[in-house]
């Protein structure tokens, strides 16, 4: 991820607003990005990984309950057809 010093970028007002709530930044074609606090970003990022890990665990349990081994499950998931 690229890092830009706030002093050099002139985005101080956007950062101030983003500390309070996410800020949509629009371009000519609509919203191009969202600025948010680091705390909120890390929470979102962490929760997404947590949900993915939970989904994988549930999938493995369901597969095992149906007689599918981890190796067979991995082969199915790796199949691009």
Coordinates of C-alpha atoms in Angstrom, one line a residue:
X1 CA 0.0 0.0 0.0
X2 CA 1.4 3.4 -0.9
X3 CA 1.9 5.9 1.9
X4 CA 1.8 9.7 1.4
X5 CA 2.7 12.2 4.2
X6 CA -0.4 14.2 5.1
X7 CA 1.6 17.4 5.3
X8 CA 2.8 17.1 1.7
X9 CA -0.5 16.1 0.2
X10 CA -2.8 18.9 1.4
X11 CA -5.5 16.4 2.4
X12 CA -5.7 17.5 6.1
X13 CA -9.4 18.4 6.0
X14 CA -10.2 15.0 4.4
X15 CA -8.2 13.2 7.1
X16 CA -9.9 15.1 9.8
X17 CA -13.3 14.1 8.4
X18 CA -12.2 10.5 7.9
X19 CA -11.2 10.2 11.6
X20 CA -14.9 10.8 12.4
X21 CA -16.6 8.8 9.6
X22 CA -15.7 7.3 6.2
X23 CA -15.4 9.8 3.4
X24 CA -16.2 9.0 -0.2
X25 CA -13.9 10.7 -2.6
X26 CA -15.6 11.3 -6.0
X27 CA -14.0 11.7 -9.4
X28 CA -15.8 12.5 -12.7
X29 CA -17.1 8.9 -12.9
X30 CA -18.4 8.7 -9.3
X31 CA -16.8 7.5 -6.1
X32 CA -13.2 6.4 -6.7
X33 CA -12.1 5.6 -3.1
X34 CA -13.1 5.9 0.5
X35 CA -10.9 7.4 3.2
X36 CA -11.4 6.1 6.8
X37 CA -9.6 5.9 10.1
X38 CA -6.9 3.3 10.4
X39 CA -8.9 1.7 13.3
X40 CA -12.0 1.3 11.2
X41 CA -9.9 -0.1 8.3
X42 CA -8.2 -2.7 10.5
X43 CA -11.6 -3.7 12.0
X44 CA -13.0 -4.2 8.5
X45 CA -10.0 -6.0 7.3
X46 CA -9.8 -8.3 10.4
X47 CA -13.5 -9.1 10.3
X48 CA -13.3 -10.1 6.6
X49 CA -10.5 -12.5 7.4
X50 CA -12.4 -13.8 10.4
X51 CA -15.5 -14.5 8.3
X52 CA -13.4 -16.2 5.6
X53 CA -11.7 -18.4 8.2
X54 CA -15.1 -19.3 9.7
X55 CA -16.5 -20.1 6.3
X56 CA -13.5 -22.4 5.5
X57 CA -14.0 -24.2 8.9
X58 CA -17.7 -24.7 8.2
X59 CA -16.9 -26.0 4.7
X60 CA -14.4 -28.5 6.1
X61 CA -16.8 -29.7 8.8
X62 CA -19.6 -30.1 6.2
X63 CA -17.3 -31.9 3.8
X64 CA -16.1 -34.3 6.6
X65 CA -19.7 -35.0 7.6
X66 CA -20.3 -36.0 4.0
X67 CA -17.3 -38.3 3.9
X68 CA -15.0 -35.9 2.0
X69 CA -11.3 -35.8 3.1
X70 CA -9.3 -32.6 3.4
X71 CA -7.2 -33.8 0.4
X72 CA -10.4 -34.4 -1.7
X73 CA -11.7 -31.0 -0.7
X74 CA -8.5 -29.3 -1.6
X75 CA -8.6 -31.0 -5.0
X76 CA -12.1 -29.8 -5.6
X77 CA -11.3 -26.3 -4.6
X78 CA -8.3 -26.2 -6.9
X79 CA -10.2 -27.5 -9.9
X80 CA -10.6 -24.7 -12.4
X81 CA -13.2 -26.5 -14.6

